[in-house]
Tab-separated table of C-alpha atoms in Angstrom:
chain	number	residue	atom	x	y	z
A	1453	UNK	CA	-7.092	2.878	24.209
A	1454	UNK	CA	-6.565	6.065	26.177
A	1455	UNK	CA	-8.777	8.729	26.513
A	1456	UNK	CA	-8.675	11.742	24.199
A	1457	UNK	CA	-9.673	14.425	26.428
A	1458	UNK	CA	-7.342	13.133	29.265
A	1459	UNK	CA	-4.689	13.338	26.606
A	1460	UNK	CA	-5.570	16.888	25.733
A	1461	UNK	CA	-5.573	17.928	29.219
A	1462	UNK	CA	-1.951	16.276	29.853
A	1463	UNK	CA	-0.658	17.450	26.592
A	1464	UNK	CA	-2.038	20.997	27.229
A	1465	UNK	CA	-0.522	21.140	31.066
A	1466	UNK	CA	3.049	19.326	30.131
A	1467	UNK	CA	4.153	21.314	26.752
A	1468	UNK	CA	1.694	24.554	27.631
A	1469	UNK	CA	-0.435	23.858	24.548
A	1470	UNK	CA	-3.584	26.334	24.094
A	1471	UNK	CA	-6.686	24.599	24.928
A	1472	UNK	CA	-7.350	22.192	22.096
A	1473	UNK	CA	-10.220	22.262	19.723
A	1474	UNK	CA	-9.336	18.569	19.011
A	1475	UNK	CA	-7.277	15.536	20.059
A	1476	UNK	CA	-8.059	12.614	17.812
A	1477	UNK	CA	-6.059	8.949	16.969
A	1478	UNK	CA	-4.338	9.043	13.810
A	1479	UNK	CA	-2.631	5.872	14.327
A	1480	UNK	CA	-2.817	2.794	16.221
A	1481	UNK	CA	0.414	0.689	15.508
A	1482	UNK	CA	3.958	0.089	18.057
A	1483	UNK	CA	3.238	3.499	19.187
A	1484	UNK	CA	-0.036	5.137	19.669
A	1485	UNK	CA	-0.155	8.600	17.449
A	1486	UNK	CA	-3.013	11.489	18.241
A	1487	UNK	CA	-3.228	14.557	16.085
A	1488	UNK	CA	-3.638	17.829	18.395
A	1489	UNK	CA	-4.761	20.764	16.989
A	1490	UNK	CA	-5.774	24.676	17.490
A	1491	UNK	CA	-5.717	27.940	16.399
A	1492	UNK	CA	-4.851	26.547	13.291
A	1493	UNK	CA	-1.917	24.456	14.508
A	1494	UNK	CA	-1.017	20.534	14.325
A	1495	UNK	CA	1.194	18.938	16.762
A	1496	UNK	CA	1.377	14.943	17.249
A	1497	UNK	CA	1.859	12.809	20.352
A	1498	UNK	CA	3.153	9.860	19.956
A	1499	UNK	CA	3.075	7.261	23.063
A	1500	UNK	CA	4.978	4.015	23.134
A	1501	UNK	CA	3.581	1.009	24.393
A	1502	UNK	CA	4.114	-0.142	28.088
A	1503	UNK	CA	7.851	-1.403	27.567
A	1504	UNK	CA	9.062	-0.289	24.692
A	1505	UNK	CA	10.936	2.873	25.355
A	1506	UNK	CA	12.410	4.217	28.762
A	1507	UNK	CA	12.132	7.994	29.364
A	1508	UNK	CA	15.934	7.983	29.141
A	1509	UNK	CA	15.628	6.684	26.234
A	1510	UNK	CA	13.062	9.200	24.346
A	1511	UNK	CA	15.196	12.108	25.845
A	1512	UNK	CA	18.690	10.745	24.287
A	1513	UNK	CA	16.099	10.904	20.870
A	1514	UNK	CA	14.818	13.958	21.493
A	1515	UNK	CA	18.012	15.513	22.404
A	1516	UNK	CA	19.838	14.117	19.505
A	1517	UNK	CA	17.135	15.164	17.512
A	1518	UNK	CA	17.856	18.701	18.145
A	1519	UNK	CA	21.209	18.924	17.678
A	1520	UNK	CA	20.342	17.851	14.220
A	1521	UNK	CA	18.240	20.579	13.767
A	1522	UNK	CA	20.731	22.531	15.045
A	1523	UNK	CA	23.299	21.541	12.751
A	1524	UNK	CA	21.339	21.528	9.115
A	1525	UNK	CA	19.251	18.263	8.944
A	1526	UNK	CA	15.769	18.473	7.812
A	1527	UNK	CA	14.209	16.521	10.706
A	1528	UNK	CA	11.191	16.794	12.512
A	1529	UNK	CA	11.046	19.473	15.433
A	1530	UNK	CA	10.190	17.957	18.898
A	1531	UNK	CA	8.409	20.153	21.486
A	1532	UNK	CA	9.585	20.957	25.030
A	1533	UNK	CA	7.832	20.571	28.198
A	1534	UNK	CA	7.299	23.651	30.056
A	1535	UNK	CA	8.609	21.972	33.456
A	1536	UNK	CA	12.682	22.560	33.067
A	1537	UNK	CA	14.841	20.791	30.151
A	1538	UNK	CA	12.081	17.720	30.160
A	1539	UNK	CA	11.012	16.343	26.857
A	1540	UNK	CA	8.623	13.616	27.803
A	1541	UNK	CA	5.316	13.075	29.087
A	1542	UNK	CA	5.125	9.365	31.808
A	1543	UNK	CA	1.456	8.539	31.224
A	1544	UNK	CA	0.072	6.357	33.881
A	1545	UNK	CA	-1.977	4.092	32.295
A	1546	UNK	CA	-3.501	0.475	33.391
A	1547	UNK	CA	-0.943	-1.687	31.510
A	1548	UNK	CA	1.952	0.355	32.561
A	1549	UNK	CA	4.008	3.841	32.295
A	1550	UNK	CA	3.734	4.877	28.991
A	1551	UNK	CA	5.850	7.592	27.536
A	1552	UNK	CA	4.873	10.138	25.679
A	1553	UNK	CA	6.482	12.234	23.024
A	1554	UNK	CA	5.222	15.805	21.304
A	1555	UNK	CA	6.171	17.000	17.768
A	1556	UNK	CA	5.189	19.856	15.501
A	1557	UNK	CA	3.012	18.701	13.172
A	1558	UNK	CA	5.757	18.619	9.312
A	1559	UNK	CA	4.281	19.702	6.533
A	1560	UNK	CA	4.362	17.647	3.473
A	1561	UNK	CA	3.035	14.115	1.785
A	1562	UNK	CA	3.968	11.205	2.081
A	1563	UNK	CA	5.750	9.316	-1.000
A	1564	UNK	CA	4.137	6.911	-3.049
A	1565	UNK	CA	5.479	4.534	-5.377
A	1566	UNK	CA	3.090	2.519	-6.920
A	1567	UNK	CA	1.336	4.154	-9.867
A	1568	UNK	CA	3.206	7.245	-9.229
A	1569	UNK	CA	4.321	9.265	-12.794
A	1570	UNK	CA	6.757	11.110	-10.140
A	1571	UNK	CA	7.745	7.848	-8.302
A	1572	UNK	CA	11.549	7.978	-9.676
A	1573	UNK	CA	11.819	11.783	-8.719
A	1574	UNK	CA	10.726	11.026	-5.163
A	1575	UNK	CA	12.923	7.970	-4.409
A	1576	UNK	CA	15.445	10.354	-5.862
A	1577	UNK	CA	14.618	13.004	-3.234
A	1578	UNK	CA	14.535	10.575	-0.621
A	1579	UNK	CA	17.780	8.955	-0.967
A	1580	UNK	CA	19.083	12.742	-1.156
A	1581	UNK	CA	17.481	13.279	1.877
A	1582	UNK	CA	18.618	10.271	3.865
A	1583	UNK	CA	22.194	11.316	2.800
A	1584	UNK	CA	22.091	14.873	4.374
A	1585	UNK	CA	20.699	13.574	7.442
A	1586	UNK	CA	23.964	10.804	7.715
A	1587	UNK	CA	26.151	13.677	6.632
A	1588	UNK	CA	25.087	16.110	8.957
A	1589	UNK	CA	24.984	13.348	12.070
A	1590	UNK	CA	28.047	11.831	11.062
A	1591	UNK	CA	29.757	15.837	12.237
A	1592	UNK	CA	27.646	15.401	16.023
A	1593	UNK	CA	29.060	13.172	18.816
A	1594	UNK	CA	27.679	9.944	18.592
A	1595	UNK	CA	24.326	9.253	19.938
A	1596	UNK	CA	23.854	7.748	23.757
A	1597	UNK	CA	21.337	5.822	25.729
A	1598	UNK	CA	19.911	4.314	22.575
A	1599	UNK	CA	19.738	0.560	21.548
A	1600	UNK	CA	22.540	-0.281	19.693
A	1601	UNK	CA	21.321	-2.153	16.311
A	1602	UNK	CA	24.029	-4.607	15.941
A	1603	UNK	CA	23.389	-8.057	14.431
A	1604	UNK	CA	21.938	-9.526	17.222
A	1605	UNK	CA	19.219	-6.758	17.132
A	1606	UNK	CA	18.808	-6.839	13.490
A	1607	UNK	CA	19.221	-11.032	12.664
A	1608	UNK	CA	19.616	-13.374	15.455
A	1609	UNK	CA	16.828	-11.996	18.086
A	1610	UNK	CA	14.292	-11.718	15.136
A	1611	UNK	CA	15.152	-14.747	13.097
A	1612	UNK	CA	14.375	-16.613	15.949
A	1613	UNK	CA	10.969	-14.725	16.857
A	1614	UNK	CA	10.286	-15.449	12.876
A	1615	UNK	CA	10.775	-19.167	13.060
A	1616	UNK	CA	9.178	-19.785	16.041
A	1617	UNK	CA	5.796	-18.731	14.292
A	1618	UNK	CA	6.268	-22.158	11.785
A	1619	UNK	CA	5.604	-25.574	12.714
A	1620	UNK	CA	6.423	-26.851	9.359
A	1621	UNK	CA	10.473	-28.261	9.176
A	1622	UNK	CA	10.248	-27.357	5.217
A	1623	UNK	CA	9.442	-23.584	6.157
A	1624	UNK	CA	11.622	-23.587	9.761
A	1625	UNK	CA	14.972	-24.927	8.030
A	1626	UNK	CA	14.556	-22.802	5.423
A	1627	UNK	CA	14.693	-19.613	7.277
A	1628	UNK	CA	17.697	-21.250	8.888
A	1629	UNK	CA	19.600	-21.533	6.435
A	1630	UNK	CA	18.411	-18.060	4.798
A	1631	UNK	CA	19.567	-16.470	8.698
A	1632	UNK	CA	23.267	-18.619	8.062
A	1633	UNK	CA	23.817	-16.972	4.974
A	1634	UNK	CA	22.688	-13.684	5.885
A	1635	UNK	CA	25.219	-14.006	8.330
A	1636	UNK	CA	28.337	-15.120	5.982
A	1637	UNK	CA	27.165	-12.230	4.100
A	1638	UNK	CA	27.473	-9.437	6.682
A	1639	UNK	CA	30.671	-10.988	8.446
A	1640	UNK	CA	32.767	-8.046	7.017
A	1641	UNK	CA	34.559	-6.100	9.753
A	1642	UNK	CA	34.393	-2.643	7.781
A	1643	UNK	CA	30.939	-2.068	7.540
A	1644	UNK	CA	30.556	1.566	8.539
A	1645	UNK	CA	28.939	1.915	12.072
A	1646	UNK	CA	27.525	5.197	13.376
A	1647	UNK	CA	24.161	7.028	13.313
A	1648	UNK	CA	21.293	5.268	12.365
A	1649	UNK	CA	17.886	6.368	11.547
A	1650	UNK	CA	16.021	2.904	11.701
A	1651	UNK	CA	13.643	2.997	9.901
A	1652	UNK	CA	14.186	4.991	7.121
A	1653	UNK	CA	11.448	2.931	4.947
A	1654	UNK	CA	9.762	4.066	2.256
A	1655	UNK	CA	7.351	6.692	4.261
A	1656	UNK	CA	9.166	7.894	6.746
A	1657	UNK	CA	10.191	11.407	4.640
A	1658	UNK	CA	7.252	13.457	3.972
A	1659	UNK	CA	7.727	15.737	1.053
A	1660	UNK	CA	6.871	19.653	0.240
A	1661	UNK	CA	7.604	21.619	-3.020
A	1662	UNK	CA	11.798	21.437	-2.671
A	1663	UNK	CA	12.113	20.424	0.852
A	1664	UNK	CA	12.219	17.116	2.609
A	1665	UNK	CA	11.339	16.311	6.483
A	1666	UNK	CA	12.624	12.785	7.791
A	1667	UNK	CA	10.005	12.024	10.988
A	1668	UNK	CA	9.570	8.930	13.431
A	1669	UNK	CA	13.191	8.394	15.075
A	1670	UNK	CA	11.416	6.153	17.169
A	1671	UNK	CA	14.578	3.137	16.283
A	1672	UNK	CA	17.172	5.806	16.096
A	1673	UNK	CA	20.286	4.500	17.566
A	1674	UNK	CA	24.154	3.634	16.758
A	1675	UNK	CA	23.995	0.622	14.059
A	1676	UNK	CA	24.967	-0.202	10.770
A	1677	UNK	CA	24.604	2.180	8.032
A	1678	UNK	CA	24.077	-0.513	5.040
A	1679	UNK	CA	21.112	-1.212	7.202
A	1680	UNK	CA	19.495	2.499	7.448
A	1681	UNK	CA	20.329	2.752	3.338
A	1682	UNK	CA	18.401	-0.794	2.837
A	1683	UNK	CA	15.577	0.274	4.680
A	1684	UNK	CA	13.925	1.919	1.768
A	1685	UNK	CA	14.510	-0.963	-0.374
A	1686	UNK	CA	12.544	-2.872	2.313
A	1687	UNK	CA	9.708	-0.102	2.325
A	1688	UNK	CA	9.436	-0.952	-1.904
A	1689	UNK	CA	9.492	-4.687	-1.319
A	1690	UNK	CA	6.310	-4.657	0.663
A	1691	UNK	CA	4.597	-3.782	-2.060
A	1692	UNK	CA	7.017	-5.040	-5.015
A	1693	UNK	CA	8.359	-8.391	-6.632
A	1694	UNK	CA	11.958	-7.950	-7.604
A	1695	UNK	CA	12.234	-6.713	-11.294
A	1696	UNK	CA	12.352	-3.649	-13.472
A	1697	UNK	CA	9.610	-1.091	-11.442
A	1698	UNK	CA	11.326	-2.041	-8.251
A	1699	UNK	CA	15.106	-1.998	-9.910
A	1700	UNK	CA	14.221	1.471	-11.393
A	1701	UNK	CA	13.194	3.048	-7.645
A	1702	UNK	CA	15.753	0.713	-5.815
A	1703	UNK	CA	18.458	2.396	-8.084
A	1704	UNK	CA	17.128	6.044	-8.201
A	1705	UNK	CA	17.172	6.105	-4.105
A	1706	UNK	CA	20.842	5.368	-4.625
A	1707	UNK	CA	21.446	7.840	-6.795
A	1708	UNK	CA	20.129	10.628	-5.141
A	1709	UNK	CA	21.908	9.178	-1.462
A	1710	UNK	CA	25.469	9.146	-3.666
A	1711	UNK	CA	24.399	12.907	-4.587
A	1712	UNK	CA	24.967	13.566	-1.170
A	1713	UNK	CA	27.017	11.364	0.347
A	1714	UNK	CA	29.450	8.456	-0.313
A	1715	UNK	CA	28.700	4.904	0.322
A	1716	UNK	CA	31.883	2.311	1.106
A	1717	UNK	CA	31.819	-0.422	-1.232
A	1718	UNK	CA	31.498	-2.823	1.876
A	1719	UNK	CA	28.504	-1.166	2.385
A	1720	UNK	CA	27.027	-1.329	-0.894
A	1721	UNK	CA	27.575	-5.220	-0.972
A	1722	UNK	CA	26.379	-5.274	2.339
A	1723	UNK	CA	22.971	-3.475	0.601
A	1724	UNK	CA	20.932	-6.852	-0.922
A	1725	UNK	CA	21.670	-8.675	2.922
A	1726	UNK	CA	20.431	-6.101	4.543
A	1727	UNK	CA	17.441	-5.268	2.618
A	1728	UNK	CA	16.720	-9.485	3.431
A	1729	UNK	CA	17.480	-8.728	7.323
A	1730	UNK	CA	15.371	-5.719	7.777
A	1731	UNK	CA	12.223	-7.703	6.459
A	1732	UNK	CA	12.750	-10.244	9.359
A	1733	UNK	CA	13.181	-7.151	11.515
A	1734	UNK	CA	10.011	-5.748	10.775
A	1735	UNK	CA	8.316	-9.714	11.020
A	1736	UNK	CA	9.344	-10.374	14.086
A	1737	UNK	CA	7.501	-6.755	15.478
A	1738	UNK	CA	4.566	-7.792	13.923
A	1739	UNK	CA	4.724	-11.118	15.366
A	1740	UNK	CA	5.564	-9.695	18.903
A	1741	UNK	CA	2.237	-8.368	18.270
A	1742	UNK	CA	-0.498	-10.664	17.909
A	1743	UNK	CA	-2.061	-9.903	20.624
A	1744	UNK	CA	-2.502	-6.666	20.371
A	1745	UNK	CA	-3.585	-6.002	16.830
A	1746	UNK	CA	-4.509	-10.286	15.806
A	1747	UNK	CA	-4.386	-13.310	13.660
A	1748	UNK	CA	-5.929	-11.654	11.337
A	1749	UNK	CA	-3.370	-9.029	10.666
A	1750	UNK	CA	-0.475	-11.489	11.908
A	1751	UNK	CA	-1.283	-14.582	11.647
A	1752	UNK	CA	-1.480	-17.222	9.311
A	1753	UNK	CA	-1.671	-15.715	6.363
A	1754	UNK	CA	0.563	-13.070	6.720
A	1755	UNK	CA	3.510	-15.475	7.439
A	1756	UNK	CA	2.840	-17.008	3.973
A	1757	UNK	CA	3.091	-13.901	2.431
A	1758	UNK	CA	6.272	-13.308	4.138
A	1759	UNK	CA	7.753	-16.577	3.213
A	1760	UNK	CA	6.606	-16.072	-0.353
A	1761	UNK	CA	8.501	-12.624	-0.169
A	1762	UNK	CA	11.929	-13.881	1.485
A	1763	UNK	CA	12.149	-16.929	-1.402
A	1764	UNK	CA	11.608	-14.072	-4.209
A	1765	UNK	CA	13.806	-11.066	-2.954
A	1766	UNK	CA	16.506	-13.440	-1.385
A	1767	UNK	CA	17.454	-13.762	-5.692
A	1768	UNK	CA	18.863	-10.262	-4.960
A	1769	UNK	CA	21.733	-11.857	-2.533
A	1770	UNK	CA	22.731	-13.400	-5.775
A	1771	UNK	CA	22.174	-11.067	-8.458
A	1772	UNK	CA	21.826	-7.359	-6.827
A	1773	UNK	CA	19.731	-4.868	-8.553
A	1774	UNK	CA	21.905	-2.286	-10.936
């Protein structure tokens, strides 16, 4: 845990912030996110953990981040530091350099899905939104000094991370033979490859009368884009068995993305394996971290939840949603 009023001070010196009337943690998760305020403006730092992002890194975001903005896409607006073209804060801290990144606070809500009357319009919305931002980056030069989410990223690294939490050979070969066909599955050589969000799940788009704004492109990188389209059918699996509610938002998101923008047919087949690989994905971070956040959260019984999950949505590599 850092210290709020050192974080004020940097954040005030390094973007030339006015003196803040508050600095407060609004999330605790991979990154670290405080909520700045004054003189009746929000901004949000986030800081990555010791690690996990290289300053070159953040800056490729940042600066690809504005070119979007620059070209159309409703994305979050980063802030500049007043030192030169620098973007990001190196906080020294005892575990490490951590880096540190400053947006303008987006107005909006975030989407919910359960128990929503409205929950068909927003996934709707969303999927439009995820489209424009694909269309729009699609016209930039690629992205560079990003991660590049190919299937080692996506499958083999965290299917192994995944098994190696299970001591049971029932549970350990099953996940085996779930990452073998996951593989067969996305084999096919023309799956588009280009921009990539990362983790467009189901909260990452906070909402506002008519206008969307996509935030955290904390994963952004080159990758598949069958993966950045599953990721919202991830988001609803979380808190969704397959069948008709989850069908019904699953198929409106699509909609509204095919409003906007086309999806290949290798892609859309690719959609159900996907959807399976980026649960794994998002296991194996919460595996990675235990120790930071515990067994409680992580542990034990989480894992059986996930294996209950992966037996019920892997029916979708078999019979896809409409």
């Amino acid at each position: 845990m850092l210290r709020v009023d050192d974080l004020r001070d940097a954040a005030a010196r390094g973007f030339g912030l006015p003196a803040m009337a508050s600095c407060q943690l609004q999330r605790a998760f991979i990154n670290d996110i405080y909520r700045l305020d004054a003189e009746g403006r929000t901004w949000f730092l986030r800081i990555a953990p010791a690690g996990w992002r290289t300053v070159a890194q953040v800056e490729a975001e940042i600066g690809f981040l504005r070119s979007l903005i620059e070209a159309g896409a409703p994305v979050v607006e980063p802030v500049s530091r007043v030192e030169g073209s620098a973007s990001v804060l190196t906080l020294d801290a005892p575990e490490g350099p951590r880096v540190a990144a400053l947006f303008f606070g987006a107005a909006g809500f975030e989407p919910l899905f359960s128990g929503n009357p409205d929950a068909l319009t927003i996934a709707h919305r969303y999927g439009r939104a995820s489209a424009r931002l694909h269309a729009v980056a699609d016209q930039l030069p690629a992205i560079g000094g990003r991660p590049q989410m190919d299937l080692d990223f996506l499958l083999r690294d965290p299917l192994a991370v995944v098994i190696e939490q299970f001591g049971k050979g029932e549970e350990r070969d099953y996940l085996a033979r779930l990452g073998d066909r996951l593989m067969a599955a996305l084999s096919d050589a023309s799956l588009c490859w280009g921009f990539a969000h990362g983790d467009l799940n189901s909260s990452n788009i906070l909402f506002r009368d008519e206008d969307e704004t996509i935030i955290d492109f904390d994963c952004c990188g080159l990758g598949y884009r069958a993966n950045d389209i599953a990721a919202f059918a991830r988001g609803i699996s979380l808190f969704h068995m397959p069948g008709a509610e989850a069908s019904a938002l699953l198929g409106a998101h699509l909609a509204g993305y095919r409003e906007a923008y086309a999806i290949e047919p290798g892609d859309l087949a690719a959609l159900p394996a996907f959807l399976i690989v980026q649960r794994l994905w998002v296991a194996s971070l919460h595996f990675q971290r235990q120790g930071r956040f515990g067994l409680a959260s992580f542990g034990p019984a989480y894992g059986a939840r996930l294996m209950h999950s992966l037996r019920a949505w892997e029916s979708v590599l078999d019979a896809p949603p409409d």
